[in-house]
Amino acid sequence: MNQDNELASVQAKEIWGKCLSIIRDIVPETAFSTWFSPIVPLQYEDQTLLIRVPSQFFFEYIEEHYYDILKAVLTKVLGKGFRLRYSVLVENATNTTVSYEGGRTPQTSQPTQRFDPFSEKSHQKIDSQLNPAYTMDSFVEGQCNKLARSAGMAIAKEPGKTFNPMFVFGGSGLGKTHLVQAIGSMAEEMHPDKNVLYVPASKFQSQFQEATLANKLPDFINFYKMIDILIVDDIQDFVGKTGTQNTFFQIFNHLHQSGKQLILTSDRSPKLLAQFEERMLSRFKWGLHAELEKPDVETRKAILRRKIAEDGLVIPEDVIDYIAKSVSESIRAIEGVVISLLAQSTLTNAEINLDLARRVVGSTVNVEEKNITIFSIQEAVCAHYHLNVNDIQTKSRKREVVQARQVAMYLARKHTKNSLSTIGEQIGNRDHATVLHACKTITDLIDIDKDIRSSVDAIENSLH
């Protein structure tokens, strides 16, 4: 019997070796090393090939994405009439395995004990990570955000049924985080049985890296698959992070196909996320795109009055009018002015009047204007050169595009604290050496070319 087992094992290795040599020519090398190299052939007997895969997620992914390839390759190697079976390692105290037959609904070898890795987790209630201060009542509606707020309320009432995904975009400080957390809070209140989770994209990225290093990626993915309403803030932070994008793509697909709600925010519209994979961008376009614009004067006055009431202040109407007309960049800047007014009034025992407001607004607006990002630099550069932001993200070698790209890299290095690699990733997906070369080129040109010097000065002035 042992000899029979050994022969079955040897045959399995030979067969699988032939399969791999064919598969390697069909799929990309990264896919081959990720999804086929870890597979271990166990035995071949009675025209049945048994292979071992490392996890339940691995089995599901292979069946969903590579079943047709496996079937075609095995037919070529074994001929018709073969069967493929999987031995899936179940990560528990006993490290047991479950046997599945390829291309069929997963069933355990003991039908009365159906294997479901989510059966226990699906009933767990998780912390939503929502800020209780961010509610619909405290979110001031105006023409700048009316569509987004209305859509958000519809989603909260019937998550997964109306706009899915909801993609909220707009500049910094316009209330994206407040709105999406308010949607989550409202949904959680109306549907207490559902799991709501708010996560900044940077935190998702860190969790992904930790799970990968600890060989716990399936657990990470399984956790996110049990969320009913997933809110990911600042999705643009996934730019240049291929591994994170691939994993999020799997989670996105599972949740969307399961009728779960996805809500995403970004500092730019989907069409400007040029360094996202096309398959991910296409999914962003499935649902509603809602832009948050800069608030108009009346909305800014309403925001001021709400903030003043919350802080228990008494501020003259002429001061409110002055602040609303003077601070137009963002809601965050408006709220910052109110906080500064309160601090100045309290610390110096000064009356809140127009004179104090002018001093506070001057200092606060200056601080706000120093918030320069790689993307805001790209916008300013492209506006100066009459280009679209997408132009400098391409591989174009047109002189005007190359120069604009180099100027953007130069200014990003000068005015932000981002690394050369990060700057390169966000400006055309270049490497750090390209950024260094661009910075040196522009530095040299500024010294000898007055047109370049004038352009750089004009762009820098527009950033402040």
XYZ file of C-alpha atoms in Angstrom:
464
model
C 0.000 0.000 0.000
C 2.883 2.347 0.812
C 4.363 1.655 -2.621
C 1.007 2.502 -4.193
C 0.934 5.792 -2.278
C 4.477 6.608 -3.338
C 3.661 5.881 -6.967
C 0.533 8.049 -6.741
C 2.636 10.856 -5.270
C 5.317 10.583 -7.959
C 2.699 10.563 -10.711
C 1.044 13.619 -9.197
C 4.355 15.518 -9.188
C 5.074 14.581 -12.804
C 1.601 15.599 -13.946
C 1.669 18.855 -12.020
C 5.143 19.639 -13.330
C 3.872 19.334 -16.903
C 0.898 21.524 -16.034
C 3.103 24.224 -14.514
C 5.325 24.377 -17.597
C 2.227 25.165 -19.673
C 0.627 27.522 -17.151
C 3.827 29.563 -16.820
C 3.496 30.512 -20.502
C -0.152 31.517 -20.083
C -0.302 33.702 -16.968
C 1.907 36.634 -15.853
C 4.930 35.722 -13.734
C 3.533 37.493 -10.656
C 0.269 35.556 -10.911
C 2.195 32.317 -11.447
C 4.377 32.801 -8.360
C 1.432 33.957 -6.232
C -1.242 31.431 -7.188
C 0.461 28.364 -8.709
C 3.890 28.002 -7.103
C 2.404 27.413 -3.581
C 0.234 24.500 -4.833
C 1.539 21.069 -3.789
C 0.597 17.941 -5.797
C -0.301 15.107 -3.413
C -1.427 12.111 -5.430
C -2.901 10.895 -8.689
C -5.044 7.793 -8.855
C -8.300 6.738 -10.492
C -7.935 9.671 -12.936
C -8.153 12.074 -9.991
C -5.428 14.612 -9.239
C -5.312 15.788 -5.617
C -3.528 19.090 -4.948
C -3.046 20.951 -1.673
C -3.655 24.717 -1.363
C -2.756 26.813 1.697
C -6.141 28.326 2.588
C -9.862 28.525 1.901
C -9.414 31.952 0.301
C -6.702 30.541 -1.969
C -9.056 27.768 -3.106
C -11.885 30.230 -3.816
C -9.595 32.571 -5.754
C -8.183 29.771 -7.919
C -11.666 28.459 -8.686
C -12.999 31.924 -9.517
C -10.114 33.212 -11.629
C -8.180 30.225 -12.997
C -10.635 27.330 -13.235
C -10.883 27.529 -17.040
C -7.100 27.568 -17.399
C -6.697 24.602 -15.052
C -9.376 22.649 -16.864
C -7.821 23.301 -20.276
C -4.290 22.476 -19.129
C -5.286 19.297 -17.282
C -7.314 18.169 -20.286
C -4.224 18.616 -22.441
C -2.013 16.681 -20.004
C -4.474 13.976 -18.842
C -7.107 13.886 -21.544
C -10.849 13.904 -20.873
C -12.462 12.212 -17.898
C -10.084 13.456 -15.198
C -11.130 14.938 -11.861
C -9.393 17.644 -9.824
C -9.661 17.661 -6.056
C -8.286 20.171 -3.545
C -6.935 19.543 -0.072
C -7.445 22.827 1.774
C -5.573 23.464 4.998
C -7.980 24.756 7.634
C -6.115 27.083 9.982
C -7.156 25.842 13.395
C -5.659 24.070 16.342
C -5.520 20.704 14.585
C -4.462 21.981 11.140
C -7.060 19.719 9.546
C -7.703 19.620 5.825
C -10.911 19.704 3.840
C -11.264 18.118 0.431
C -13.106 19.977 -2.362
C -13.722 18.921 -5.905
C -12.731 21.498 -8.514
C -15.468 23.331 -10.408
C -18.260 22.422 -8.014
C -19.907 23.989 -5.016
C -17.458 23.422 -2.152
C -18.472 20.441 -0.018
C -16.485 18.777 2.733
C -15.700 15.101 2.652
C -18.271 14.824 5.448
C -21.412 16.606 4.164
C -22.873 16.904 7.644
C -19.943 19.140 8.634
C -19.967 21.800 5.928
C -16.868 23.996 6.136
C -17.573 27.710 6.314
C -14.770 29.994 7.589
C -17.248 32.844 8.114
C -19.927 30.944 10.031
C -18.819 32.208 13.447
C -17.417 35.581 12.450
C -20.555 36.670 10.633
C -22.380 37.161 13.938
C -19.683 39.235 15.592
C -20.369 42.936 16.098
C -17.356 45.127 15.466
C -16.421 48.664 16.467
C -17.400 50.933 13.573
C -14.568 53.429 14.326
C -17.040 56.258 13.671
C -16.696 59.649 15.349
C -19.988 60.318 17.193
C -19.577 64.054 16.569
C -19.994 63.529 12.828
C -23.759 63.330 12.316
C -26.217 64.388 9.630
C -27.645 66.978 12.013
C -24.265 68.653 12.403
C -23.516 68.518 8.664
C -24.656 71.834 7.210
C -26.362 71.430 3.837
C -25.788 73.857 0.983
C -25.693 73.862 -2.792
C -22.072 72.728 -2.547
C -23.015 69.380 -0.980
C -26.759 68.889 -1.453
C -26.496 65.975 -3.898
C -23.955 64.121 -1.767
C -25.943 64.587 1.439
C -29.230 63.490 -0.147
C -27.603 60.427 -1.705
C -25.945 59.613 1.603
C -29.263 59.643 3.443
C -30.773 57.332 0.814
C -27.848 54.953 1.282
C -28.201 54.999 5.071
C -31.857 54.008 4.749
C -31.221 51.218 2.234
C -27.526 50.294 2.141
C -26.481 48.374 -0.944
C -29.745 49.129 -2.754
C -29.317 52.596 -4.277
C -25.901 54.110 -5.034
C -23.190 51.480 -4.773
C -20.410 52.392 -4.560
C -20.767 56.004 -3.495
C -17.646 57.960 -4.470
C -17.332 61.321 -2.681
C -14.569 63.631 -3.881
C -13.403 67.192 -3.311
C -10.584 69.298 -1.924
C -9.162 69.131 1.567
C -11.349 70.451 4.378
C -14.674 70.411 2.513
C -16.389 67.867 4.770
C -15.858 64.514 3.051
C -14.899 62.706 6.250
C -17.771 64.306 8.172
C -20.319 63.312 5.531
C -19.303 59.679 5.081
C -19.063 59.111 8.822
C -22.485 60.702 9.222
C -23.839 58.266 6.623
C -22.264 55.401 8.552
C -23.718 56.586 11.880
C -27.189 56.986 10.403
C -27.010 53.534 8.793
C -25.785 51.968 12.027
C -28.683 53.530 13.920
C -31.260 52.391 11.360
C -29.746 48.922 10.877
C -28.223 47.828 14.212
C -27.747 44.290 12.872
C -25.283 45.465 10.216
C -21.537 45.836 10.630
C -20.364 49.337 9.670
C -16.652 50.135 9.446
C -14.865 53.414 8.776
C -11.193 53.107 7.856
C -8.733 55.654 6.437
C -6.951 54.264 3.373
C -3.588 54.751 5.103
C -4.721 52.501 7.960
C -6.006 49.875 5.520
C -2.583 49.997 3.833
C -0.790 49.475 7.178
C -3.082 46.585 8.104
C -2.447 44.975 4.725
C 1.325 45.221 5.189
C 1.170 43.785 8.714
C -1.052 40.906 7.584
C 1.268 40.131 4.680
C 4.377 40.076 6.881
C 2.625 37.881 9.450
C 1.300 35.478 6.758
C -2.244 36.356 7.832
C -3.530 37.899 4.602
C -6.493 35.456 4.357
C -7.584 36.500 7.873
C -7.301 40.174 6.886
C -9.422 39.623 3.773
C -11.970 37.490 5.638
C -12.409 40.223 8.238
C -13.249 42.830 5.606
C -15.552 40.436 3.789
C -17.897 40.362 6.779
C -18.453 44.146 6.726
C -21.913 45.275 5.582
C -21.091 48.968 5.055
C -17.433 49.703 4.350
C -16.252 53.331 4.327
C -12.717 53.945 3.017
C -11.473 57.522 3.389
C -8.817 59.091 1.110
C -8.688 56.251 -1.410
C -6.047 58.222 -3.352
C -3.530 56.949 -0.780
C -3.634 53.606 -2.641
C -1.929 55.240 -5.647
C 1.209 53.277 -6.502
C 0.376 50.527 -3.974
C -0.243 47.593 -6.330
C -0.514 44.926 -3.632
C -2.999 46.969 -1.623
C -5.053 47.709 -4.740
C -5.194 44.014 -5.671
C -6.360 43.029 -2.203
C -8.903 45.844 -2.021
C -10.149 44.784 -5.465
C -10.946 41.304 -4.084
C -12.724 42.764 -1.056
C -14.611 45.295 -3.202
C -15.831 42.568 -5.565
C -16.992 40.308 -2.756
C -18.880 43.046 -0.917
C -20.465 44.481 -4.064
C -21.582 41.078 -5.346
C -22.991 40.313 -1.891
C -25.115 43.469 -1.923
C -22.985 45.199 0.715
C -22.473 48.981 0.617
C -19.168 50.666 -0.269
C -18.495 54.361 0.358
C -15.214 55.901 -0.795
C -13.690 59.368 -0.592
C -10.884 60.975 -2.560
C -9.310 64.380 -3.047
C -9.920 64.033 -6.799
C -12.445 62.469 -9.177
C -11.968 58.858 -10.356
C -10.842 59.980 -13.809
C -7.827 61.709 -12.201
C -6.731 58.591 -10.320
C -4.568 57.677 -13.282
C -2.302 55.294 -11.382
C -5.107 52.996 -10.244
C -5.566 49.764 -12.146
C -8.204 50.150 -14.862
C -10.317 47.313 -13.439
C -10.507 49.191 -10.124
C -11.363 52.500 -11.792
C -14.132 50.840 -13.778
C -15.720 49.704 -10.526
C -15.504 53.180 -9.030
C -17.627 54.284 -11.995
C -20.426 51.804 -11.248
C -22.096 53.970 -8.638
C -22.606 57.644 -7.825
C -19.870 60.287 -8.053
C -20.671 63.156 -5.697
C -18.402 66.193 -5.600
C -18.163 68.428 -2.556
C -17.456 71.950 -3.768
C -16.286 74.988 -1.864
C -19.217 76.363 0.169
C -20.858 79.591 -0.982
C -21.170 82.587 1.320
C -24.586 81.630 2.712
C -23.456 78.100 3.473
C -20.326 79.440 5.145
C -22.508 81.681 7.332
C -24.640 78.681 8.294
C -21.512 76.685 9.185
C -20.244 79.580 11.282
C -23.516 79.910 13.192
C -23.578 76.167 13.919
C -19.972 76.209 15.172
C -20.608 79.329 17.250
C -23.660 77.731 18.865
C -21.735 74.538 19.610
C -18.957 76.476 21.342
C -21.378 78.703 23.277
C -20.039 81.918 21.769
C -21.740 85.214 21.088
C -20.362 86.787 17.907
C -21.740 89.945 16.245
C -23.368 89.524 12.864
C -20.860 91.814 11.148
C -18.033 89.509 12.330
C -19.863 86.465 10.972
C -20.375 88.249 7.677
C -16.701 89.243 7.494
C -15.389 85.745 8.225
C -17.807 84.122 5.742
C -16.679 86.453 2.964
C -12.973 86.311 3.827
C -12.452 82.582 4.406
C -13.617 80.662 1.354
C -11.125 77.823 0.962
C -12.610 75.179 3.242
C -14.942 74.365 6.100
C -11.934 73.371 8.166
C -10.481 76.878 7.797
C -13.785 78.458 8.860
C -13.963 76.278 11.974
C -10.316 77.061 12.684
C -11.108 80.780 12.728
C -13.871 80.257 15.306
C -11.529 78.230 17.537
C -8.839 80.901 17.243
C -11.342 83.659 18.055
C -12.391 81.798 21.182
C -8.775 81.271 22.234
C -7.795 84.916 21.626
C -10.854 86.210 23.434
C -10.336 83.916 26.425
C -6.579 84.345 26.807
C -6.518 88.120 26.376
C -9.950 88.844 27.782
C -10.665 90.706 24.541
C -14.062 91.389 23.040
C -14.839 89.479 19.852
C -15.231 92.238 17.304
C -14.324 93.034 13.718
C -10.790 94.123 14.581
C -9.994 90.873 16.393
C -11.605 88.891 13.584
C -9.362 90.586 10.992
C -6.220 89.668 12.955
C -7.326 86.062 13.469
C -8.445 85.577 9.873
C -5.107 86.895 8.608
C -3.065 84.410 10.615
C -5.445 81.476 10.070
C -5.689 81.908 6.304
C -1.898 82.032 6.058
C -1.654 78.703 7.869
C -4.330 77.209 5.652
C -2.577 78.301 2.499
C 0.613 76.437 3.484
C -1.193 73.112 3.184
C 0.417 72.206 -0.130
C 0.116 68.658 -1.482
C 1.583 66.825 -4.454
C -1.815 66.862 -6.124
C -2.381 70.606 -5.539
C 1.047 71.226 -7.072
C 0.120 69.147 -10.126
C -3.095 71.146 -10.505
C -1.248 74.477 -10.268
C 1.444 73.380 -12.739
C -1.070 72.075 -15.275
C -3.192 75.221 -14.958
C -0.113 77.341 -15.714
C 0.874 75.252 -18.748
C -2.748 74.794 -19.917
C -2.586 71.007 -19.546
C -4.826 68.399 -17.980
C -3.499 66.682 -14.836
C -3.801 63.395 -16.730
C -1.255 64.649 -19.283
C 1.682 64.582 -16.873
C 0.633 61.155 -15.602
C 1.212 59.648 -19.057
C 4.473 58.530 -20.713
C 4.251 61.423 -23.188
C 7.604 62.865 -24.299
C 6.160 66.074 -25.684
C 8.372 68.944 -24.618
C 5.655 70.894 -22.798
C 4.441 67.792 -20.949
C 7.953 66.733 -19.910
C 8.730 70.232 -18.650
C 5.470 70.451 -16.689
C 6.136 67.035 -15.153
C 9.645 68.055 -14.121
C 8.458 71.348 -12.638
C 5.793 69.471 -10.630
C 8.449 67.099 -9.269
C 10.768 70.005 -8.426
C 8.029 71.891 -6.549
C 6.793 68.746 -4.794
C 10.275 68.124 -3.440
C 10.635 71.766 -2.409
C 7.219 72.312 -0.804
C 6.242 68.917 0.628
C 7.860 66.438 2.989
C 7.174 63.464 0.746
C 9.967 61.099 -0.235
C 11.344 61.016 -3.769
C 9.686 57.632 -4.277
C 6.285 58.940 -3.196
C 6.623 61.991 -5.451
C 7.533 59.737 -8.368
C 4.633 57.370 -7.685
C 2.117 60.216 -7.680
C 3.557 62.077 -10.665
C 3.575 59.705 -13.600
C 4.525 56.573 -11.608
C 8.266 57.322 -12.001
C 11.104 56.103 -9.801
C 13.138 58.220 -7.378
C 16.027 58.565 -9.853
C 13.705 60.243 -12.351
C 12.579 62.699 -9.675
C 16.186 63.520 -8.776
C 16.994 64.138 -12.439
C 13.925 66.373 -12.826
C 14.849 68.436 -9.763
C 18.421 68.931 -10.995
C 17.209 69.867 -14.488
C 14.797 72.532 -13.220
C 17.339 73.859 -10.700
C 19.865 74.324 -13.491
C 17.311 75.909 -15.841
C 16.148 78.423 -13.226
C 19.678 79.827 -13.162
C 19.944 80.325 -16.930
C 16.392 80.484 -18.347
C 14.301 83.496 -17.296
C 11.113 81.969 -18.784
C 11.437 78.880 -16.609
C 12.279 81.028 -13.591
C 9.227 83.198 -14.245
C 6.956 80.157 -14.649
C 8.176 78.528 -11.437
C 7.710 81.803 -9.513
C 4.184 82.229 -10.881
C 3.216 78.669 -9.945
C 4.675 79.044 -6.442
C 2.718 82.262 -5.940
C -0.480 80.485 -6.953
C 0.166 77.831 -4.297
C 0.128 80.379 -1.437
